[in-house]
Amino acid sequence: MRLSALYTALFLPVAAFAQTDTQINAGIVDQIVEGHILPGFATFESSTVPLAAAQCDAMTAPYQDSFDAWMGVSHLRFGPSEQEERAFALAFWPDTRGATPSTLNALLAEDTPIAEMDFSEVSIAARGFFALDWLLYDPQAPQMVVGARACDLAEAIADDINRIAVDLNAAWQDEAALLSNPGAGGNYSYLTYDESLRTLYGSLINGLDVTAEQRLGRPMGTVERPRPIRAEARRSERSQRNVVLSIAALSDLADPFAEFAHDGGDERLRAQFAAALRGAERLPDPTFSDTDTVQGRFRVESVQSRLNSIRDMLGLLVAPALSISQSFNALDGD
Amino acid sequence: MQRRHFLTTLAAASVAPSVSWAEAGDARFLSAAQNADGSYALYGLNAALDIAFAHPLPARGHSGAAHPHRAEAVMFARRPGRFAYVLDCATGVILNHLAPPEGRHFYGHGAFTADGTMLLTTESEYATGAGRIGLWDVAAGYVRTGEISSGGIGPHEIIRRSTGGFAIANGGIRTHPDTGREKLNLDTMQPNLTLLAEDLSELSRMTLGSQDRLNSIRHIAEGPQASVAIGMQWNGDLSIQRQPVAIVTATGDVIRPTVPDGLIGRIQGYIGSIAADADSIVASAPRGSCALTFHNDAMSGVIPAQDACGLASGSQGIVLSQGTGRITVPGTSQAQDHPVAWDNHMVAVHA
């Protein structure tokens, strides 16, 4: 009897282990997979087609569009995005040692024709959107003249972005199936809907942290020493835009989780996201170069504190429903 | 032993209460835990997995040993430990403080002889790294009477076998109290399973192949047909996936049930505890928040369980505890949530 009960439990883990919340959790996972992840990566892949097709002297518009689409999924830093360092290869930032300009300059100085290089083997600092941010926009970068080595390089980077986007879109279809079918045979990534949800929740919290601490925090620096030149993608004037698009994407990811927030918590959460988005849209300087003024810094900081309070609200309203634990034993070991 | 010391301990032993487990809330399982306020305690759990008793502990415990018929438990400190406590589980009084002799430290586990007259503790002689089994006279008030070789380096868990004698998991990893849990001999480590006869003479030492040299043999349980089930912890490159469980049959054959690669990756090659009953084995994987089940020498399933670690075999089946406070009997609907974080190991009371 016990044995047969055990087998039932093994093959129907959902029925045996999750309580009454299983249906709710399954519904939230499906909403996020179908409404956020899959359309996000499909849109991103489509956006890279015109980028890869463009000549280097007409690349800025498709670059901007494709970077916009990347912001819709850049916070999903797990599974396929972590594998083969794909997300890192698309977005090497922050670049604390100036590796992108120096690696690109080294590639420009080499003799091997760009066409003969295997771009997936090139240093990550010279790939992805931040390589184009420098090549297409930096005053120190060579002019984009068709036939020049710098042009070939920009086009190779665009092709590489497209290749990664195609891989990502395919790999995320598989990951979506794993997220939506936890505990299915051979699925050791997610054993329960709780686990799928905890992973998605983790990417939401991590995304909020990246935007608050990096995108907004880096140019703020300290009060004594603001660092506006550390703003993300400032050469292509996307610093503020990336913050806006990131908040919009995180709000979209967070929305299904609001189901867990009772007693009006869902409305408060949505209102906080709307306020953060409004605050980010109203920031007057697209590259945060005004963070060295009292007013400028204050405006950026107010968006940052809104994001921090959203994270705290999620911790209070949503995390308990997901049994986020401290890992008493997993961290100790022995 | 000095005569004066003998007389003192004899006196202590004679006043020590000698009550049965029934008088300690009829506890069937023991586990250390952290309370919600951060303090530590030793808990007893009854057959319904309700709290049988809760006694404060001065520090975080690791594992322990239950006296076979007196309601006494020995609780070891986390490795590398310099102390263990003997608790009267009926009253919570600490009857004895055990400290290993100079130059030794505890490795966190111990076992009583079947008649309860002697306690065996896993220890390291840290100047040489040699694994030792400390011998303690229970009736005399837990007096150290001697020690023997553990048969390897870094002995971790020791269990009493139903056929008489003991099995020792020599993890193979040398540590030193000055450097905490730092592994000092990964270049030469060689874990083994050592079996002792009832008279404590060494029967055998079993090592796995050279590919498993970095797979620390750490936790063991007596499995079906007097086999020994082994849960290992991989100390090599995590991209190399080695099977984390072995079963050594009574005749010395080694069976390696296949755990799929994706699952070995999920659990990071790390088994936290292992338990077995007449027809199954369960191995916990705290780093993968799950437990693996085995039937007939093959893996039969995965049980999702956040921060799963403690395991013990009882009359109702194998009991699994979690850092979240949950205790379940996998394969049944029995489950209890307690407002504590259960620590690494559970110990079955065989009253």
XYZ file of C-alpha atoms in Angstrom:
685
model
C 0.000 0.000 0.000
C 2.701 2.382 1.000
C 4.696 1.535 -2.088
C 1.799 2.136 -4.439
C 1.047 5.407 -2.689
C 4.665 6.393 -3.176
C 4.529 5.691 -6.884
C 1.353 7.683 -7.199
C 3.101 10.547 -5.484
C 6.109 10.282 -7.761
C 4.172 10.356 -10.971
C 1.625 12.893 -9.871
C 3.752 15.242 -7.785
C 1.387 18.117 -8.349
C -1.576 16.314 -6.877
C 0.409 14.964 -3.984
C 2.537 17.868 -2.909
C 1.101 21.210 -3.763
C -2.008 22.148 -1.870
C -5.056 23.982 -3.075
C -2.867 26.664 -4.637
C -1.703 24.444 -7.472
C -4.322 25.677 -9.913
C -3.540 29.291 -9.093
C 0.190 28.734 -9.435
C -0.222 26.873 -12.727
C -2.360 29.724 -14.026
C 0.231 32.335 -13.073
C 3.058 30.358 -14.677
C 1.023 30.026 -17.878
C 0.184 33.734 -17.921
C 3.852 34.640 -17.609
C 5.024 32.061 -20.135
C 2.336 32.799 -22.738
C 1.956 36.525 -22.132
C 5.471 37.622 -21.268
C 8.283 35.190 -22.036
C 7.307 33.703 -25.406
C 6.058 36.935 -27.042
C 9.057 38.775 -25.591
C 11.633 36.502 -27.193
C 9.661 36.272 -30.460
C 9.558 40.069 -30.674
C 13.236 40.236 -29.840
C 14.152 37.763 -32.564
C 12.067 39.657 -35.154
C 13.684 42.931 -34.154
C 17.145 41.588 -34.931
C 16.276 40.702 -38.545
C 16.344 44.289 -39.868
C 19.431 44.917 -37.730
C 21.289 42.027 -39.338
C 20.046 43.086 -42.797
C 21.124 46.724 -42.409
C 24.280 48.197 -43.871
C 26.526 49.762 -41.286
C 25.650 53.298 -42.405
C 21.941 52.632 -41.830
C 22.161 50.645 -38.674
C 21.254 53.098 -35.921
C 17.457 52.872 -36.313
C 17.310 49.048 -36.310
C 19.875 49.068 -33.460
C 17.551 51.239 -31.375
C 14.527 49.081 -32.186
C 16.321 45.863 -31.390
C 17.740 47.214 -28.106
C 14.147 48.233 -27.217
C 13.015 44.650 -27.776
C 15.919 43.270 -25.754
C 14.784 45.378 -22.800
C 11.529 43.426 -22.843
C 13.369 40.183 -21.950
C 16.771 41.197 -20.571
C 15.643 40.591 -16.973
C 14.970 36.883 -17.674
C 18.505 35.927 -16.697
C 18.141 32.202 -16.165
C 17.935 29.040 -18.240
C 18.702 29.694 -21.930
C 19.793 33.285 -21.283
C 22.478 32.111 -18.867
C 23.477 29.111 -20.983
C 26.375 29.757 -23.352
C 26.574 33.215 -21.745
C 24.000 34.447 -24.257
C 22.642 37.379 -22.230
C 26.162 38.403 -21.309
C 27.226 38.305 -24.967
C 24.272 40.535 -25.898
C 24.757 43.017 -23.072
C 28.247 43.335 -21.650
C 27.537 45.998 -19.054
C 28.655 47.415 -16.700
C 32.029 47.547 -18.383
C 34.042 48.718 -15.404
C 37.442 48.511 -17.106
C 36.553 49.924 -20.498
C 36.988 46.513 -22.109
C 34.520 47.179 -24.921
C 36.378 50.108 -26.544
C 39.781 48.494 -26.057
C 38.723 45.106 -27.445
C 37.010 46.732 -30.424
C 40.088 48.865 -31.103
C 42.237 45.737 -30.973
C 39.940 43.975 -33.452
C 40.050 47.020 -35.740
C 43.836 46.952 -35.654
C 44.107 43.243 -36.561
C 44.739 41.994 -40.089
C 42.466 38.951 -40.200
C 39.441 39.881 -42.313
C 36.331 40.235 -40.111
C 34.479 37.816 -42.390
C 36.968 35.100 -41.531
C 36.452 35.460 -37.787
C 34.194 33.111 -35.847
C 32.314 35.782 -33.996
C 30.972 33.428 -31.357
C 34.615 32.991 -30.281
C 35.342 36.719 -30.004
C 35.674 38.263 -26.535
C 32.270 39.034 -25.057
C 33.329 42.666 -24.536
C 33.342 43.144 -28.335
C 29.910 41.632 -28.950
C 26.308 42.667 -28.527
C 24.525 45.977 -28.073
C 27.244 47.716 -26.110
C 29.782 47.038 -28.856
C 27.412 48.751 -31.303
C 26.762 51.525 -28.775
C 30.446 52.405 -29.062
C 31.027 51.624 -32.748
C 27.961 53.468 -34.037
C 27.927 56.415 -31.629
C 31.252 57.129 -29.936
C 33.118 60.172 -31.303
C 36.365 58.150 -31.044
C 34.978 55.325 -33.204
C 35.757 55.204 -36.947
C 33.226 56.530 -39.413
C 30.754 53.954 -40.702
C 31.814 53.821 -44.349
C 30.670 50.818 -46.360
C 33.627 48.579 -47.142
C 35.762 49.825 -44.230
C 36.913 47.378 -41.564
C 34.814 49.138 -38.890
C 31.766 48.683 -41.097
C 32.442 44.972 -41.506
C 32.866 44.727 -37.751
C 29.539 46.466 -36.998
C 27.760 44.204 -39.487
C 29.379 41.114 -37.961
C 28.218 42.231 -34.500
C 24.683 42.749 -35.839
C 24.708 39.250 -37.411
C 25.933 37.792 -34.133
C 23.110 39.525 -32.220
C 20.635 38.034 -34.686
C 22.161 34.551 -34.321
C 21.923 34.727 -30.520
C 18.335 36.028 -30.724
C 17.334 33.082 -32.959
C 18.989 30.630 -30.533
C 17.339 32.301 -27.561
C 13.882 32.217 -29.081
C 14.234 28.498 -29.862
C 15.749 27.619 -26.494
C 13.095 29.574 -24.595
C 10.359 27.537 -26.285
C 11.928 24.487 -24.616
C 12.386 26.294 -21.303
C 8.755 27.444 -21.455
C 7.667 23.815 -21.780
C 9.740 22.947 -18.695
C 8.333 25.880 -16.699
C 4.769 24.946 -17.636
C 5.182 21.220 -17.018
C 6.998 20.942 -13.699
C 7.534 17.416 -12.463
C 6.998 15.909 -15.913
C 9.267 12.991 -16.808
C 12.855 14.112 -17.198
C 12.114 17.690 -16.131
C 14.605 18.181 -13.304
C 14.722 21.944 -13.775
C 11.301 22.446 -12.187
C 9.668 19.807 -10.008
C 6.620 21.842 -8.950
C 4.769 24.972 -10.045
C 6.157 26.551 -6.876
C 9.646 26.080 -8.257
C 8.705 27.568 -11.639
C 7.167 30.533 -9.858
C 10.116 31.019 -7.517
C 12.474 31.155 -10.495
C 10.271 33.711 -12.255
C 9.915 35.711 -9.050
C 13.707 35.633 -8.639
C 14.150 37.163 -12.094
C 11.636 39.884 -11.183
C 13.517 40.787 -8.000
C 16.858 40.574 -9.751
C 15.561 42.784 -12.558
C 14.405 45.417 -10.063
C 17.818 45.311 -8.391
C 19.693 45.710 -11.685
C 17.648 48.753 -12.680
C 17.746 50.344 -9.222
C 21.351 49.629 -8.343
C 23.045 49.589 -11.748
C 21.050 51.546 -14.320
C 20.130 54.280 -11.836
C 22.723 53.741 -9.112
C 25.896 53.732 -11.202
C 25.495 57.224 -12.721
C 24.403 58.562 -9.323
C 27.683 57.456 -7.767
C 27.956 59.010 -4.334
C 26.820 62.466 -3.244
C 30.461 63.556 -3.093
C 31.296 61.909 -6.393
C 28.495 61.552 -8.942
C 29.501 59.446 -11.984
C 27.271 60.434 -14.931
C 29.639 58.817 -17.460
C 28.766 55.455 -15.941
C 25.223 55.674 -17.318
C 24.160 52.653 -19.353
C 24.314 53.011 -23.157
C 24.849 56.756 -22.828
C 26.592 56.991 -26.230
C 23.401 55.967 -27.998
C 21.429 58.055 -25.479
C 19.461 55.089 -24.149
C 20.136 55.416 -20.419
C 16.734 56.761 -19.461
C 14.942 54.790 -22.184
C 16.387 51.528 -20.848
C 15.147 52.380 -17.360
C 11.658 53.124 -18.695
C 11.500 49.977 -20.808
C 12.902 47.859 -17.993
C 10.281 49.110 -15.534
C 7.554 48.470 -18.106
C 8.826 44.910 -18.678
C 9.147 44.202 -14.943
C 5.655 45.571 -14.373
C 4.368 43.190 -17.039
C 6.158 40.253 -15.373
C 4.949 41.293 -11.915
C 1.314 41.724 -12.848
C 0.269 38.036 -12.616
C 1.995 37.798 -9.214
C -0.352 40.506 -7.911
C -2.902 37.696 -7.566
C -1.112 36.728 -4.343
C -1.405 40.218 -2.881
C -4.690 40.365 -1.012
C -6.599 43.198 0.687
C -5.884 45.735 -2.008
C -2.197 44.856 -2.159
C -2.545 44.121 -5.863
C -3.810 47.635 -6.538
C -1.060 49.194 -4.423
C 1.541 47.176 -6.323
C 0.181 48.256 -9.688
C -0.009 51.866 -8.519
C 3.623 51.764 -7.404
C 4.739 50.407 -10.771
C 2.711 53.075 -12.578
C 4.281 55.788 -10.407
C 7.794 54.421 -10.992
C 7.177 54.327 -14.735
C 5.828 57.887 -14.742
C 8.802 59.075 -12.715
C 11.243 57.414 -15.119
C 9.480 58.809 -18.198
C 9.657 62.321 -16.741
C 13.391 62.250 -16.141
C 14.503 65.142 -18.348
C 17.981 63.932 -19.293
C 18.200 60.852 -21.561
C 21.781 60.081 -20.473
C 21.568 61.079 -16.791
C 24.360 63.572 -17.307
C 22.553 65.781 -14.776
C 23.252 63.436 -11.871
C 26.057 65.802 -10.901
C 23.449 68.432 -10.009
C 21.398 68.340 -6.810
C 18.122 68.434 -8.730
C 19.168 65.820 -11.270
C 20.419 63.452 -8.649
C 17.266 63.884 -6.596
C 15.023 62.994 -9.548
C 16.986 59.827 -10.365
C 17.091 58.857 -6.712
C 13.331 59.198 -6.367
C 12.800 56.644 -9.167
C 15.346 54.390 -7.508
C 13.547 54.539 -4.161
C 10.234 53.730 -5.857
C 11.822 50.571 -7.291
C 13.220 49.670 -3.887
C 9.817 50.055 -2.311
C 8.283 47.854 -5.024
C 10.838 45.180 -4.143
C 9.949 45.518 -0.456
C 6.230 45.317 -1.242
C 6.786 42.132 -3.246
C 8.752 40.705 -0.324
C 5.808 41.364 1.989
C 2.893 40.608 -0.305
C 4.123 37.888 -2.666
C 7.185 36.109 -1.256
C 5.306 34.433 1.640
C 2.920 32.770 -0.835
C 5.931 31.288 -2.619
C 7.582 29.980 0.586
C 10.812 31.761 -0.181
C 13.130 30.284 2.469
C 16.522 30.979 3.922
C 17.991 27.569 2.972
C 19.068 26.640 6.482
C 20.631 23.328 5.437
C 21.527 23.952 1.808
C 23.857 26.759 2.848
C 25.417 24.930 5.801
C 26.308 21.583 4.348
C 28.121 18.676 5.957
C 41.272 5.260 34.534
C 42.229 6.870 37.817
C 40.454 5.458 40.810
C 39.250 8.840 42.056
C 37.790 9.718 38.652
C 36.129 6.329 38.468
C 34.433 6.816 41.820
C 33.168 10.291 40.922
C 31.695 9.141 37.654
C 30.219 6.085 39.294
C 28.471 8.395 41.747
C 27.240 10.599 38.887
C 25.926 7.602 37.018
C 24.081 6.268 40.002
C 22.144 9.496 40.488
C 21.478 9.946 36.773
C 17.866 9.155 35.977
C 17.295 6.101 33.873
C 13.921 6.532 32.278
C 12.673 5.014 29.044
C 11.770 6.855 25.862
C 8.090 6.431 26.701
C 8.662 8.929 29.492
C 10.148 11.426 27.044
C 6.862 12.001 25.248
C 7.216 8.619 23.547
C 9.671 10.195 21.138
C 10.421 8.171 18.003
C 12.711 10.681 16.304
C 15.227 13.288 17.422
C 16.337 16.372 15.560
C 18.169 19.558 16.365
C 16.509 22.721 15.130
C 16.753 26.470 15.136
C 13.770 28.188 16.740
C 12.103 31.238 15.209
C 13.902 33.467 17.740
C 17.290 32.146 16.616
C 17.896 29.887 19.614
C 18.678 26.189 19.239
C 16.948 23.153 20.658
C 16.803 19.399 20.564
C 13.352 18.176 19.642
C 11.753 14.813 20.085
C 8.948 13.847 17.711
C 6.360 11.184 18.354
C 4.918 8.726 15.831
C 2.395 11.344 14.693
C 5.361 13.709 14.084
C 4.090 16.032 16.810
C 6.551 17.526 19.276
C 7.296 15.039 22.052
C 9.732 17.357 23.814
C 11.823 20.440 23.181
C 14.983 21.061 25.178
C 17.239 24.077 24.695
C 20.727 23.509 23.274
C 23.561 25.966 23.935
C 24.634 25.988 20.247
C 23.678 24.712 16.816
C 23.705 20.919 16.733
C 24.546 18.692 13.826
C 23.497 15.144 14.527
C 23.213 12.870 17.491
C 22.653 9.416 18.770
C 19.764 8.024 20.773
C 20.459 5.596 23.580
C 18.753 2.292 22.699
C 16.580 2.176 25.827
C 17.306 5.096 28.160
C 15.799 8.447 27.227
C 19.241 9.904 26.646
C 20.560 11.596 23.556
C 24.046 12.637 22.620
C 24.075 15.780 20.488
C 27.195 16.735 18.589
C 28.261 20.229 17.680
C 28.726 21.163 14.075
C 31.993 19.983 12.596
C 34.791 20.448 13.548
C 33.295 20.147 17.000
C 35.007 20.261 20.348
C 31.959 19.287 22.359
C 28.912 17.077 22.596
C 26.132 17.036 25.161
C 24.319 14.167 26.766
C 20.739 15.192 27.453
C 18.149 13.593 29.644
C 15.333 13.786 27.135
C 12.624 13.500 29.791
C 13.793 16.592 31.684
C 16.109 18.446 29.316
C 18.892 18.358 31.900
C 22.343 18.179 30.372
C 23.799 15.139 32.107
C 27.294 15.277 30.663
C 29.541 17.402 28.520
C 31.703 15.323 26.254
C 34.990 16.735 25.032
C 37.352 14.716 22.868
C 40.867 14.210 24.255
C 43.631 16.688 23.405
C 44.427 16.664 19.707
C 41.052 15.238 18.647
C 37.862 16.790 17.389
C 34.429 15.318 16.778
C 33.111 14.861 13.266
C 29.442 15.211 14.177
C 28.055 11.679 14.431
C 28.055 8.781 16.870
C 26.344 5.507 17.670
C 25.579 3.407 20.731
C 26.249 -0.297 21.022
C 23.100 -2.412 20.913
C 23.127 -2.923 24.682
C 23.666 0.762 25.283
C 26.798 0.294 27.363
C 29.143 2.071 24.992
C 29.042 5.168 22.776
C 31.212 5.352 19.647
C 32.078 8.777 18.209
C 33.719 9.753 14.905
C 36.806 11.870 15.475
C 39.958 13.157 13.843
C 43.430 13.089 15.309
C 44.194 16.342 13.608
C 47.993 16.345 13.899
C 48.129 13.307 11.615
C 44.665 13.427 10.049
C 43.990 9.859 11.140
C 40.316 9.037 11.668
C 39.513 7.688 15.117
C 36.503 6.145 16.790
C 36.274 7.341 20.384
C 34.932 4.850 22.904
C 32.896 6.067 25.886
C 31.628 4.059 28.843
C 27.974 5.023 29.215
C 27.262 3.463 32.630
C 30.271 5.188 34.122
C 28.854 8.544 33.069
C 30.234 8.748 29.526
C 33.857 8.274 30.475
C 36.386 8.042 27.676
C 37.815 4.550 27.806
C 39.810 4.398 24.616
C 39.789 4.708 20.862
C 40.364 2.699 17.721
C 41.151 3.517 14.101
C 38.198 4.482 11.930
C 39.910 2.841 8.970
C 40.414 6.073 7.029
C 40.534 9.854 7.071
C 37.620 12.097 7.976
C 35.125 9.630 9.457
C 31.694 11.253 9.339
C 28.686 9.032 10.007
C 28.862 5.791 11.989
C 25.879 3.438 12.208
C 25.147 0.304 14.163
C 24.219 -2.638 11.925
C 21.334 -4.981 12.673
C 23.656 -7.917 12.071
C 25.988 -6.676 14.807
C 28.962 -4.407 14.392
C 29.207 -0.971 12.813
C 29.683 0.753 9.478
C 31.807 3.898 9.222
C 31.739 6.435 6.379
C 35.317 7.659 6.087
C 34.756 10.758 3.973
C 38.424 10.967 3.092
C 38.675 14.700 3.675
C 41.212 15.973 6.191
C 40.427 19.156 8.076
C 42.093 21.001 10.932
C 40.361 23.053 13.646
C 42.617 26.023 12.817
C 41.233 26.147 9.272
C 37.601 25.198 9.974
C 36.090 23.207 7.146
C 38.881 23.882 4.666
C 39.711 20.678 2.800
C 43.403 20.021 3.241
C 44.009 16.915 1.150
C 41.911 16.967 -2.015
C 45.009 15.886 -3.984
C 45.286 12.620 -2.072
C 41.788 12.074 -0.662
C 40.449 8.518 -0.718
C 37.128 7.871 0.976
C 36.135 4.392 2.126
C 33.429 2.437 3.887
C 34.855 0.535 6.841
C 32.937 -2.265 8.523
C 33.597 -3.292 12.112
C 32.599 -6.561 13.756
C 30.661 -6.617 17.018
C 33.944 -6.837 18.945
C 35.054 -3.694 17.034
C 37.697 -5.541 15.043
C 37.936 -4.341 11.457
C 36.130 -6.568 8.955
C 36.696 -4.734 5.673
C 37.454 -1.475 3.918
C 35.641 -0.805 0.650
C 36.684 1.925 -1.769
C 34.978 2.857 -5.011
C 36.989 3.217 -8.233
C 39.510 5.969 -8.859
C 36.806 7.973 -10.675
C 35.062 8.333 -7.322
C 38.152 9.392 -5.396
C 36.670 12.878 -4.916
C 33.198 11.537 -4.053
C 33.184 11.825 -0.266
C 31.455 8.867 1.412
C 29.668 10.803 4.068
C 26.280 9.460 5.120
C 25.214 5.863 5.390
C 22.178 3.851 6.345
C 21.428 0.187 6.672
C 19.400 -0.804 3.624
C 17.390 -3.855 2.609
C 19.019 -7.275 3.254
C 21.729 -5.864 5.526
C 23.158 -3.742 2.719
C 24.721 -0.350 3.412
C 23.344 2.586 1.424
C 25.859 5.382 0.850
C 25.134 9.043 0.111
C 28.099 10.911 -1.308
C 29.247 14.498 -1.804
C 31.222 15.303 -4.938
C 34.331 17.442 -4.400
C 35.458 17.627 -8.005
C 34.535 19.806 -10.969
C 30.748 20.124 -11.049
C 30.753 19.672 -14.820
C 31.821 16.076 -14.188
C 28.759 14.216 -13.010
C 29.425 11.219 -10.788
C 26.671 9.050 -9.364
C 25.958 10.215 -5.796
C 24.569 6.989 -4.328
C 26.009 3.506 -3.862
C 24.612 0.369 -2.262
C 27.015 -2.170 -0.791
C 25.347 -5.561 -0.414
C 25.933 -7.919 2.499
C 28.272 -9.909 0.276
C 30.281 -6.807 -0.637
C 28.940 -6.202 -4.155
C 28.615 -2.532 -5.085
C 25.493 -1.328 -6.905
C 25.383 2.167 -8.392
C 21.805 3.209 -9.139
C 21.656 5.621 -12.072
C 20.580 9.139 -11.253
C 19.973 11.089 -14.517
C 22.573 13.745 -15.383
C 20.065 16.598 -15.203
C 19.225 15.582 -11.682
C 22.848 15.205 -10.569
C 23.366 18.729 -11.886
C 20.341 19.996 -9.981
C 21.532 18.521 -6.671
C 25.162 19.599 -7.292
C 26.366 16.048 -6.666
C 25.500 16.506 -3.000
C 23.568 14.125 -0.785
C 22.808 15.566 2.662
C 21.484 12.482 4.404
C 20.307 8.971 3.622
C 17.852 6.519 5.193
C 16.427 3.159 4.264
C 13.778 0.697 5.298
C 12.877 -2.821 4.205
C 12.018 -1.885 0.628
C 13.302 1.572 -0.172
C 16.091 4.093 0.203
C 15.664 7.866 0.357
C 18.560 10.296 -0.114
C 18.066 13.996 0.585
C 19.543 16.706 -1.623
C 19.296 20.067 0.165
C 21.109 21.930 -2.634
C 18.520 20.648 -5.103
C 15.566 21.088 -2.716
C 14.461 17.516 -3.239
C 14.916 13.933 -2.131
C 15.589 10.928 -4.350
C 13.900 7.582 -3.793
C 15.263 4.165 -4.741
C 13.522 0.801 -4.983
C 15.125 -2.489 -5.941
C 18.512 -0.842 -6.477
C 17.162 1.658 -9.034
C 16.093 5.263 -8.725
C 12.316 5.403 -8.567
C 11.467 9.055 -8.138
C 12.134 12.609 -7.033
C 10.312 14.284 -4.186
C 10.316 18.069 -4.340
C 11.025 19.469 -0.867
C 12.553 22.854 -0.159
C 15.752 22.651 1.886
C 15.222 18.920 2.455
C 17.824 17.313 4.647
C 17.038 15.155 7.690
C 15.961 11.559 7.153
C 15.178 8.737 9.536
C 13.510 5.389 9.199
C 10.564 4.733 11.524
C 7.653 2.344 11.800
C 5.526 4.433 9.438
C 8.222 4.672 6.773
C 11.039 7.071 6.082
C 10.594 10.510 7.578
C 11.973 13.602 5.825
C 12.592 16.961 7.539
C 13.112 20.341 5.896
C 14.709 23.625 6.893
C 11.260 25.136 6.303
C 9.887 23.295 9.363
C 7.969 20.687 7.395
C 8.194 16.981 8.174
C 6.690 14.438 5.810
C 6.594 10.732 5.237
C 7.127 10.540 1.462
C 4.607 8.243 -0.160
C 1.980 8.914 2.495
C -0.173 11.924 3.254
C 1.456 12.347 6.659
C 2.898 15.857 6.998
C 3.428 18.317 9.824
C 4.613 21.911 9.816
C 6.506 23.147 12.844
C 7.694 26.741 13.403
C 11.374 25.768 13.421
C 14.188 25.145 10.933
C 15.070 21.465 11.187
C 18.798 20.908 11.164
C 20.840 18.533 8.978
C 19.898 15.205 10.517
C 17.139 13.219 12.150
C 17.829 10.269 14.369
C 15.417 7.389 14.848
C 14.779 6.178 18.388
C 14.580 2.414 18.321
C 12.800 1.868 21.607
